[in-house]
Short mmCIF file of C-alpha atoms in Angstrom, two decimals:
data_model
loop_
_atom_site.label_atom_id
_atom_site.label_comp_id
_atom_site.label_asym_id
_atom_site.label_seq_id
_atom_site.Cartn_x
_atom_site.Cartn_y
_atom_site.Cartn_z
CA UNK A 97 3.09 -0.37 -0.38
CA UNK A 98 1.18 -2.47 -2.89
CA UNK A 99 2.99 -3.95 -5.87
CA UNK A 100 1.07 -3.95 -9.17
CA UNK A 101 1.87 -6.47 -11.88
CA UNK A 102 0.93 -5.52 -15.42
CA UNK A 103 2.40 -6.52 -18.74
CA UNK A 104 2.27 -2.92 -19.97
CA UNK A 105 3.20 0.14 -17.90
CA UNK A 106 2.01 3.14 -19.87
CA UNK A 107 0.78 6.70 -19.03
CA UNK A 108 -2.88 5.70 -18.85
CA UNK A 109 -2.24 2.90 -16.37
CA UNK A 110 0.09 5.04 -14.22
CA UNK A 111 -2.44 7.87 -14.17
CA UNK A 112 -5.56 5.99 -13.10
CA UNK A 113 -3.75 3.63 -10.70
CA UNK A 114 -2.12 6.62 -9.00
CA UNK A 115 -5.46 8.40 -8.78
CA UNK A 116 -7.31 5.47 -7.21
CA UNK A 117 -4.59 3.95 -5.04
CA UNK A 118 -2.57 7.02 -4.05
CA UNK A 119 -4.86 10.05 -4.24
CA UNK A 120 -8.06 8.35 -3.12
CA UNK A 121 -7.04 5.38 -0.98
CA UNK A 122 -3.80 6.81 0.38
CA UNK A 123 -1.67 3.81 -0.58
CA UNK A 124 1.80 3.76 -2.07
CA UNK A 125 2.22 1.68 -5.21
CA UNK A 126 4.91 0.37 -7.49
CA UNK A 127 4.69 -1.39 -10.84
CA UNK A 128 6.46 -4.41 -12.26
CA UNK A 129 6.28 -6.42 -15.46
CA UNK A 130 8.49 -9.17 -14.07
CA UNK A 131 6.54 -12.20 -12.85
CA UNK A 132 9.49 -13.51 -10.82
CA UNK A 133 9.80 -10.25 -8.86
CA UNK A 134 6.05 -10.16 -8.38
CA UNK A 135 5.87 -13.73 -7.05
CA UNK A 136 8.78 -13.11 -4.66
CA UNK A 137 7.15 -9.99 -3.21
CA UNK A 138 5.71 -10.85 0.21
CA UNK A 139 3.55 -7.85 1.03
CA UNK A 140 0.34 -6.45 -0.53
CA UNK A 141 0.12 -7.04 -4.27
CA UNK A 142 -2.35 -7.05 -7.13
CA UNK A 143 -2.14 -8.16 -10.74
CA UNK A 144 -3.80 -6.29 -13.58
CA UNK A 145 -3.74 -9.30 -15.81
CA UNK A 146 -5.92 -11.71 -17.77
CA UNK A 147 -5.38 -14.39 -15.14
CA UNK A 148 -4.30 -14.64 -11.53
CA UNK A 149 -0.54 -15.27 -11.33
CA UNK A 150 -0.25 -16.75 -7.86
CA UNK A 151 -2.58 -16.07 -4.95
CA UNK A 152 -2.87 -12.29 -5.26
CA UNK A 153 -5.86 -10.01 -5.71
CA UNK A 154 -6.34 -9.50 -9.44
CA UNK A 155 -8.45 -7.63 -11.99
CA UNK A 156 -8.78 -8.48 -15.65
CA UNK A 157 -7.95 -5.43 -17.80
CA UNK A 158 -10.18 -4.02 -20.51
CA UNK A 159 -8.55 -2.71 -23.67
CA UNK A 160 -8.93 1.02 -22.96
CA UNK A 161 -5.83 1.22 -20.74
CA UNK A 162 -3.74 -1.04 -22.93
CA UNK A 163 -4.14 1.25 -25.92
CA UNK A 164 -2.86 4.72 -26.80
CA UNK A 165 -5.57 5.35 -29.38
CA UNK A 166 -8.85 7.24 -29.07
CA UNK A 167 -11.62 5.22 -30.69
CA UNK A 168 -15.25 4.27 -30.24
CA UNK A 169 -15.70 1.70 -27.49
CA UNK A 170 -18.71 -0.54 -27.10
CA UNK A 171 -20.02 -0.18 -23.55
CA UNK A 172 -22.66 -2.40 -21.98
CA UNK A 173 -23.94 -1.30 -18.60
CA UNK A 174 -24.65 -4.10 -16.13
CA UNK A 175 -25.84 -4.08 -12.53
CA UNK A 176 -23.57 -5.34 -9.76
CA UNK A 177 -25.40 -5.33 -6.42
CA UNK A 178 -27.04 -1.98 -7.09
CA UNK A 179 -24.17 -0.28 -8.92
CA UNK A 180 -24.07 0.30 -12.68
CA UNK A 181 -20.76 -1.06 -14.03
CA UNK A 182 -19.13 -1.79 -17.37
CA UNK A 183 -16.07 -3.59 -18.70
CA UNK A 184 -17.33 -6.54 -16.66
CA UNK A 185 -15.71 -9.87 -15.83
CA UNK A 186 -18.36 -11.95 -14.10
CA UNK A 187 -16.00 -14.91 -13.60
CA UNK A 188 -13.57 -12.93 -11.47
CA UNK A 189 -14.13 -13.85 -7.78
CA UNK A 190 -12.41 -10.68 -6.55
CA UNK A 191 -13.97 -7.87 -8.57
CA UNK A 192 -16.64 -8.07 -11.24
CA UNK A 193 -15.39 -5.33 -13.57
CA UNK A 194 -12.31 -3.36 -14.58
CA UNK A 195 -12.63 -0.43 -12.19
CA UNK A 196 -9.48 1.18 -13.57
CA UNK A 197 -10.56 1.13 -17.20
CA UNK A 198 -14.12 2.21 -16.40
CA UNK A 199 -12.95 5.03 -14.09
CA UNK A 200 -10.45 6.20 -16.70
CA UNK A 201 -13.18 6.36 -19.36
CA UNK A 202 -15.32 8.63 -17.16
CA UNK A 203 -12.66 10.77 -15.48
CA UNK A 204 -10.62 11.43 -18.62
CA UNK A 205 -13.84 12.51 -20.37
CA UNK A 206 -12.99 10.02 -23.10
CA UNK A 207 -16.42 10.40 -24.69
CA UNK A 208 -15.82 14.12 -25.28
CA UNK A 209 -12.95 13.31 -27.63
CA UNK A 210 -15.31 11.27 -29.80
CA UNK A 211 -17.94 12.53 -32.21
CA UNK A 212 -20.77 14.00 -30.10
CA UNK A 213 -23.67 16.44 -30.08
CA UNK A 214 -23.02 20.11 -29.27
CA UNK A 215 -25.27 22.98 -28.30
CA UNK A 216 -25.41 26.44 -29.94
CA UNK A 217 -22.33 27.51 -27.96
CA UNK A 218 -20.36 24.46 -29.06
CA UNK A 219 -20.58 22.82 -25.63
CA UNK A 220 -20.74 19.06 -25.13
CA UNK A 221 -24.38 18.02 -24.94
CA UNK A 222 -24.93 16.02 -21.71
CA UNK A 223 -27.61 13.93 -23.42
CA UNK A 224 -24.69 12.31 -25.28
CA UNK A 225 -23.04 11.19 -22.06
CA UNK A 226 -22.99 7.67 -20.66
CA UNK A 227 -24.01 8.96 -17.22
CA UNK A 228 -27.09 10.74 -18.55
CA UNK A 229 -28.20 7.85 -20.75
CA UNK A 230 -27.89 5.41 -17.84
CA UNK A 231 -29.32 7.69 -15.15
CA UNK A 232 -26.35 8.03 -12.83
CA UNK A 233 -25.50 11.67 -13.59
CA UNK A 234 -26.47 12.79 -10.07
CA UNK A 235 -24.50 9.98 -8.44
CA UNK A 236 -20.67 10.13 -8.33
CA UNK A 237 -20.46 6.52 -9.44
CA UNK A 238 -16.65 6.36 -9.60
CA UNK A 239 -16.52 7.19 -5.89
CA UNK A 240 -18.99 4.40 -5.13
CA UNK A 241 -16.85 2.00 -7.17
CA UNK A 242 -13.77 2.98 -5.20
CA UNK A 243 -15.58 2.41 -1.90
CA UNK A 244 -16.54 -1.08 -2.99
CA UNK A 245 -13.01 -1.72 -4.25
CA UNK A 246 -11.67 -0.71 -0.84
CA UNK A 247 -13.99 -3.16 0.90
CA UNK A 248 -12.95 -5.99 -1.42
CA UNK A 249 -9.28 -5.23 -0.78
CA UNK A 250 -9.94 -5.27 2.96
CA UNK A 251 -11.57 -8.68 2.65
CA UNK A 252 -8.43 -9.97 0.99
CA UNK A 253 -5.89 -7.92 2.96
CA UNK A 254 -7.44 -7.19 6.41
CA UNK A 255 -4.35 -5.28 7.59
CA UNK A 256 -4.42 -2.75 4.77
CA UNK A 257 -4.83 0.87 5.99
CA UNK A 258 -6.58 3.54 3.94
CA UNK A 259 -6.76 7.32 3.93
CA UNK A 260 -9.82 8.69 5.72
CA UNK A 261 -12.05 11.23 3.98
CA UNK A 262 -14.87 13.40 5.28
CA UNK A 263 -17.73 15.20 3.56
CA UNK A 264 -16.88 18.76 2.59
CA UNK A 265 -19.17 21.45 1.19
CA UNK A 266 -17.42 24.20 -0.79
CA UNK A 267 -19.14 27.26 -2.27
CA UNK A 268 -18.06 29.50 -5.13
CA UNK A 269 -19.46 32.82 -6.30
CA UNK A 270 -19.02 33.74 -9.96
CA UNK A 271 -19.16 37.43 -10.81
CA UNK A 272 -19.74 38.06 -14.52
CA UNK A 273 -20.97 41.57 -13.63
CA UNK A 274 -19.89 43.24 -10.39
CA UNK A 275 -22.59 45.91 -10.24
CA UNK A 276 -26.02 46.30 -11.73
CA UNK A 277 -25.93 50.08 -12.09
CA UNK A 278 -22.64 51.49 -10.83
CA UNK A 279 -19.48 52.06 -12.86
CA UNK A 280 -20.83 51.22 -16.31
CA UNK A 281 -19.91 54.41 -18.11
CA UNK A 282 -22.08 56.96 -19.86
CA UNK A 283 -23.22 54.99 -22.91
CA UNK A 284 -24.10 51.77 -21.02
CA UNK A 285 -25.89 53.79 -18.34
CA UNK A 286 -27.94 55.76 -20.91
CA UNK A 287 -28.70 52.51 -22.72
CA UNK A 288 -29.89 51.00 -19.44
CA UNK A 289 -32.16 53.97 -18.76
CA UNK A 290 -33.64 53.74 -22.26
CA UNK A 291 -34.29 50.01 -21.88
CA UNK A 292 -36.03 50.56 -18.54
CA UNK A 293 -38.19 53.34 -20.05
CA UNK A 294 -39.22 51.18 -23.00
CA UNK A 295 -40.19 48.40 -20.59
CA UNK A 296 -42.01 50.88 -18.34
CA UNK A 297 -39.98 49.52 -15.43
CA UNK A 298 -40.49 52.43 -13.04
CA UNK A 299 -39.07 50.60 -10.04
CA UNK A 300 -35.78 49.86 -11.83
CA UNK A 301 -35.51 53.46 -13.02
CA UNK A 302 -36.07 54.65 -9.46
CA UNK A 303 -33.39 52.32 -8.05
CA UNK A 304 -30.93 53.17 -10.79
CA UNK A 305 -31.22 56.89 -10.03
CA UNK A 306 -30.77 56.40 -6.28
CA UNK A 307 -27.73 54.15 -6.77
CA UNK A 308 -26.08 56.57 -9.20
CA UNK A 309 -26.68 59.40 -6.70
CA UNK A 310 -25.06 57.24 -3.99
CA UNK A 311 -28.29 57.29 -1.98
CA UNK A 312 -28.75 53.52 -2.22
CA UNK A 313 -26.45 50.52 -2.41
CA UNK A 314 -26.20 48.72 -5.76
CA UNK A 315 -28.44 45.60 -5.78
CA UNK A 316 -25.47 43.33 -6.60
CA UNK A 317 -23.25 44.80 -3.89
CA UNK A 318 -23.98 42.10 -1.32
CA UNK A 319 -20.58 40.42 -1.31
CA UNK A 320 -19.99 40.84 2.40
CA UNK A 321 -23.35 39.25 3.13
CA UNK A 322 -22.17 36.26 1.07
CA UNK A 323 -18.87 36.14 2.95
CA UNK A 324 -20.64 36.31 6.31
CA UNK A 325 -23.05 33.50 5.38
CA UNK A 326 -20.15 31.24 4.50
CA UNK A 327 -18.16 32.28 7.56
CA UNK A 328 -21.13 31.60 9.81
CA UNK A 329 -21.53 28.10 8.38
CA UNK A 330 -17.76 27.43 8.32
CA UNK A 331 -17.72 26.99 4.56
CA UNK A 332 -14.73 27.55 2.30
CA UNK A 333 -15.62 29.98 -0.49
CA UNK A 334 -13.98 31.46 -3.59
CA UNK A 335 -15.13 34.50 -5.60
CA UNK A 336 -14.41 34.40 -9.35
CA UNK A 337 -14.25 37.80 -11.08
CA UNK A 338 -14.53 38.39 -14.83
CA UNK A 339 -11.67 40.61 -16.04
CA UNK A 340 -12.60 40.65 -19.73
CA UNK A 341 -13.05 43.42 -22.24
CA UNK A 342 -16.71 44.12 -22.97
CA UNK A 343 -18.27 41.79 -25.55
CA UNK A 344 -21.55 40.06 -26.34
CA UNK A 345 -21.12 37.38 -23.68
CA UNK A 346 -18.67 39.15 -21.33
CA UNK A 347 -20.43 42.18 -19.90
CA UNK A 348 -18.63 43.16 -16.72
CA UNK A 349 -17.36 46.62 -15.84
CA UNK A 350 -14.23 47.88 -17.53
CA UNK A 351 -11.02 46.67 -15.94
CA UNK A 352 -10.00 50.32 -15.68
CA UNK A 353 -13.01 51.17 -13.52
CA UNK A 354 -11.81 52.43 -10.15
CA UNK A 355 -14.79 51.12 -8.17
CA UNK A 356 -14.40 47.70 -9.82
CA UNK A 357 -10.78 47.39 -8.71
CA UNK A 358 -11.60 48.68 -5.25
CA UNK A 359 -14.33 46.07 -4.85
CA UNK A 360 -11.99 43.23 -5.86
CA UNK A 361 -9.35 44.45 -3.39
CA UNK A 362 -11.97 44.71 -0.68
CA UNK A 363 -13.25 41.15 -1.25
CA UNK A 364 -9.72 39.73 -1.43
CA UNK A 365 -9.13 40.87 2.16
CA UNK A 366 -11.88 38.52 3.38
CA UNK A 367 -11.85 35.50 1.06
CA UNK A 368 -10.01 33.98 -1.87
CA UNK A 369 -10.39 35.74 -5.21
CA UNK A 370 -9.81 33.97 -8.53
CA UNK A 371 -10.41 34.38 -12.27
CA UNK A 372 -13.59 33.87 -14.25
CA UNK A 373 -12.02 33.51 -17.69
CA UNK A 374 -14.01 35.13 -20.48
CA UNK A 375 -16.11 33.53 -23.17
CA UNK A 376 -13.97 35.46 -25.67
CA UNK A 377 -10.83 33.71 -24.46
CA UNK A 378 -11.94 30.19 -25.41
CA UNK A 379 -9.58 29.79 -28.32
CA UNK A 380 -7.19 32.61 -27.57
CA UNK A 381 -4.62 31.88 -24.90
CA UNK A 382 -3.28 35.45 -25.05
CA UNK A 383 -6.62 36.80 -23.84
CA UNK A 384 -6.67 34.47 -20.82
CA UNK A 385 -3.08 35.40 -20.04
CA UNK A 386 -3.98 39.09 -20.12
CA UNK A 387 -7.03 38.57 -17.89
CA UNK A 388 -4.90 36.64 -15.40
CA UNK A 389 -2.35 39.48 -15.32
CA UNK A 390 -5.10 42.02 -14.76
CA UNK A 391 -6.45 40.24 -11.70
CA UNK A 392 -2.95 39.64 -10.34
CA UNK A 393 -2.17 43.35 -10.70
CA UNK A 394 -5.21 44.17 -8.53
CA UNK A 395 -4.80 41.60 -5.74
CA UNK A 396 -0.97 41.56 -5.85
CA UNK A 397 -0.71 37.78 -5.76
CA UNK A 398 -0.40 34.84 -8.13
CA UNK A 399 -3.77 33.58 -9.40
CA UNK A 400 -3.84 29.78 -9.61
CA UNK A 401 -7.58 29.01 -9.75
CA UNK A 402 -9.89 29.56 -12.70
CA UNK A 403 -13.47 29.03 -13.84
CA UNK A 404 -14.67 29.35 -17.44
CA UNK A 405 -17.49 31.81 -18.07
CA UNK A 406 -20.72 30.20 -19.35
CA UNK A 407 -19.11 26.75 -18.91
CA UNK A 408 -17.70 26.84 -22.46
CA UNK A 409 -15.23 24.03 -21.82
CA UNK A 410 -13.72 22.53 -24.95
CA UNK A 411 -11.79 19.43 -23.88
CA UNK A 412 -8.80 19.25 -24.18
CA UNK A 413 -8.09 22.78 -25.52
CA UNK A 414 -9.52 24.72 -22.56
CA UNK A 415 -7.66 22.69 -19.94
CA UNK A 416 -4.50 22.55 -22.01
CA UNK A 417 -4.49 26.36 -22.12
CA UNK A 418 -5.17 26.67 -18.40
CA UNK A 419 -2.31 24.31 -17.55
CA UNK A 420 0.16 26.07 -19.85
CA UNK A 421 -0.64 29.46 -18.26
CA UNK A 422 0.20 28.29 -14.76
CA UNK A 423 -3.27 27.69 -13.36
CA UNK A 424 -3.22 24.90 -10.79
CA UNK A 425 -6.95 24.36 -10.26
CA UNK A 426 -10.07 24.52 -12.41
CA UNK A 427 -13.70 24.88 -11.26
CA UNK A 428 -15.46 24.58 -14.63
CA UNK A 429 -16.27 20.89 -14.95
CA UNK A 430 -20.06 20.67 -14.91
CA UNK A 431 -22.96 20.59 -17.34
CA UNK A 432 -24.67 23.84 -18.23
CA UNK A 433 -28.22 22.46 -18.03
CA UNK A 434 -28.16 19.46 -15.68
CA UNK A 435 -27.10 19.07 -12.04
CA UNK A 436 -24.69 16.24 -11.35
CA UNK A 437 -21.16 15.07 -12.02
CA UNK A 438 -19.75 15.47 -15.51
CA UNK A 439 -16.84 13.11 -14.74
CA UNK A 440 -18.91 10.90 -12.39
CA UNK A 441 -16.75 11.78 -9.38
CA UNK A 442 -17.01 14.34 -6.61
CA UNK A 443 -13.28 14.24 -5.85
CA UNK A 444 -10.66 16.45 -7.53
CA UNK A 445 -8.46 14.77 -10.11
CA UNK A 446 -5.62 15.81 -12.39
CA UNK A 447 -6.50 16.41 -16.01
CA UNK A 448 -5.26 13.73 -18.39
CA UNK A 449 -4.66 15.00 -21.93
CA UNK A 450 -5.73 12.04 -24.06
CA UNK A 451 -4.45 13.48 -27.32
CA UNK A 452 -0.97 13.88 -25.88
CA UNK A 453 -1.20 10.80 -23.62
CA UNK A 454 -0.01 12.65 -20.55
CA UNK A 455 -1.13 13.70 -17.08
CA UNK A 456 -1.05 17.44 -16.47
CA UNK A 457 -0.62 19.39 -13.23
CA UNK A 458 -4.07 21.00 -13.55
CA UNK A 459 -6.36 19.80 -10.75
CA UNK A 460 -10.00 19.56 -11.83
CA UNK A 461 -12.56 20.32 -9.11
CA UNK A 462 -15.94 18.90 -10.21
CA UNK A 463 -18.92 21.23 -9.74
CA UNK A 464 -22.26 19.49 -9.22
CA UNK A 465 -24.75 22.33 -8.70
CA UNK A 466 -25.28 25.93 -9.83
CA UNK A 467 -28.22 28.23 -9.24
CA UNK A 468 -28.67 28.74 -12.98
CA UNK A 469 -29.08 25.01 -13.54
CA UNK A 470 -31.46 24.64 -10.61
CA UNK A 471 -33.68 27.45 -11.88
CA UNK A 472 -34.68 25.08 -14.66
CA UNK A 473 -36.88 23.47 -11.99
CA UNK A 474 -38.54 26.90 -11.48
CA UNK A 475 -39.47 26.37 -7.82
CA UNK A 476 -36.88 26.54 -5.00
CA UNK A 477 -38.66 23.77 -3.08
CA UNK A 478 -38.20 21.38 -6.03
CA UNK A 479 -34.59 22.49 -6.51
CA UNK A 480 -33.91 21.83 -2.82
CA UNK A 481 -35.03 18.22 -3.30
CA UNK A 482 -32.50 17.84 -6.13
CA UNK A 483 -29.72 19.30 -3.99
CA UNK A 484 -30.58 17.02 -1.08
CA UNK A 485 -30.57 13.96 -3.34
CA UNK A 486 -27.05 14.78 -4.58
CA UNK A 487 -25.90 15.68 -1.05
CA UNK A 488 -27.07 12.27 0.20
CA UNK A 489 -24.91 10.52 -2.40
CA UNK A 490 -21.86 12.68 -1.70
CA UNK A 491 -22.13 12.13 2.04
CA UNK A 492 -22.35 8.38 1.54
CA UNK A 493 -18.86 8.38 0.02
CA UNK A 494 -17.51 11.29 2.16
CA UNK A 495 -16.92 13.31 -1.00
CA UNK A 496 -16.55 16.96 -1.86
CA UNK A 497 -19.59 18.94 -2.91
CA UNK A 498 -18.89 22.13 -4.84
CA UNK A 499 -21.74 24.56 -5.44
CA UNK A 500 -21.36 27.63 -7.67
CA UNK A 501 -23.79 30.54 -7.46
CA UNK A 502 -23.97 33.56 -9.72
CA UNK A 503 -23.69 36.83 -7.81
CA UNK A 504 -27.15 37.85 -9.05
CA UNK A 505 -28.60 35.27 -6.63
CA UNK A 506 -27.32 37.26 -3.65
CA UNK A 507 -28.93 40.50 -4.86
CA UNK A 508 -31.87 41.95 -2.97
CA UNK A 509 -34.27 41.75 -5.91
CA UNK A 510 -37.59 40.25 -4.87
CA UNK A 511 -37.57 37.52 -7.55
CA UNK A 512 -34.38 36.10 -5.96
CA UNK A 513 -35.63 36.16 -2.38
CA UNK A 514 -36.98 32.60 -2.23
CA UNK A 515 -33.89 31.19 -3.97
CA UNK A 516 -31.55 33.07 -1.69
CA UNK A 517 -33.47 31.87 1.35
CA UNK A 518 -33.37 28.26 0.11
CA UNK A 519 -29.60 28.31 -0.37
CA UNK A 520 -29.04 29.92 3.01
CA UNK A 521 -31.04 27.15 4.70
CA UNK A 522 -29.12 24.50 2.78
CA UNK A 523 -25.77 25.98 3.83
CA UNK A 524 -26.95 26.13 7.41
CA UNK A 525 -28.04 22.46 7.29
CA UNK A 526 -24.88 21.03 5.74
CA UNK A 527 -22.18 23.46 6.82
CA UNK A 528 -20.50 23.75 10.23
CA UNK A 529 -18.76 20.38 9.83
#
C-alpha cells in the first residue's frame, strides 16, 4: 500500500488518485492529512503537497483538484522529454507536472462543462478541445503520462510492484437499421421504390424485389459474417441495436417487427447484444428506459451496456441518465468527425459528475475509431494509415483499442468492398493476441 498525504481529501482527489493508482497501476492507497502519521509510516508514501515533507516522493498540486468549482482555467502546454504536459512544476526533481490535476481535467471532460462551440446537433466541437488544439488527439496522452509516472516511482521505490496490462483490440457493430429492404412495412417500402425509380436506380429496384420475394438475402444481413471474422481473429465484439420508434434520425425497423426480433435473438446466441440508444432519447430518460426494456424483453437478460446513436453525448446529462437507469458501461465517448481519444485515454474509467462532485458507477469505454469518421479520408489506404498510427500509440502503452463500425460497412454493396476488405486485413493483423 502507498500512503498519500494531502491537506484536503475531497471527491476529486479520491477519484483521480484511485483511477491512477488503483485501477491503472494496481496499487492500494490510503489518504492522510496528519503529518505525524505520514512521517511515521515506513512503507511506500507520496505527498501531494506544495513542498516535500520528509524524504518521500512528492508532487505539487495544481488548483483544479483543490477546488469544487467549475471555472475557466489557464492552461499552458509545455514539452517534457517529448510529452506535452501542463500544470508544470519545473523545480520538482521527482515529477515535472501535476499528473493528477492534468489527468482529471482531461478524463472528467472538464472543458465540456465550460462555454464551447457546438455543431448543428448540439455536440461538443472537437476543435474546441485542448487535445485537438495541441495535436495529441490521436495519442492517449494520459496513458503515456501514467507510464512515465510508473517509471519515476520505480526509480524511487525499486521494490514497488505494478499491475501488468496488455494490448487489446475490441470491436463493436452499431445497427441503426437492421435491414435495407426487409420488414419496413408497406408505406416505407413503397416510398423506397418511388425513391429508387426517381433516381433511376435499376440495380437497387432489382435487389429490392428479389429480397422482398425471399429470393435474395438482404444486403445488410451479414451479421454472421461479422461474428465469424471476429471469432477467427479472437476479437471480443458487441452488437448495438436501435430499439427506437421511427423518427427523423432513428430509422430502424419497428420494434414490433417479427423478423427484427428474430434477428436480435439469433445474434444474441453468438455474441453480446446491447442497446444503441436513440437520438430522440437525448433529453428524455423515459424513452431510454423504454428502449432498454424492449431489448431486454427480446434477449431475456439485463442490458448493462449502451451506445448513443449519432454520438449525441451531452455531458453530464447523457451519462447521468445512463447511470440512473442501471447501465454499467458506455461506448459513446468519441468525436463524430475526428479519430482519436476524446478523454485522452484508451483505458476505461468511471464517469465523474463534475456538477454534483461525485464519481458514478458508469464505466466509460473510450472509442477511438469508427468507419464513418474514417470515410472523411475518402480512401481506405489513407484511413488504414490513420488506424495504424493510433494502433502504434495504443500498443506502446498496452492500452485498449475500441473500434466501432456501422453495420452498413459489412453489407455486400460494391462501394463498401474496399473498406470492408481494409478492416478485415486490419483485424487479421492486430487480432489473435
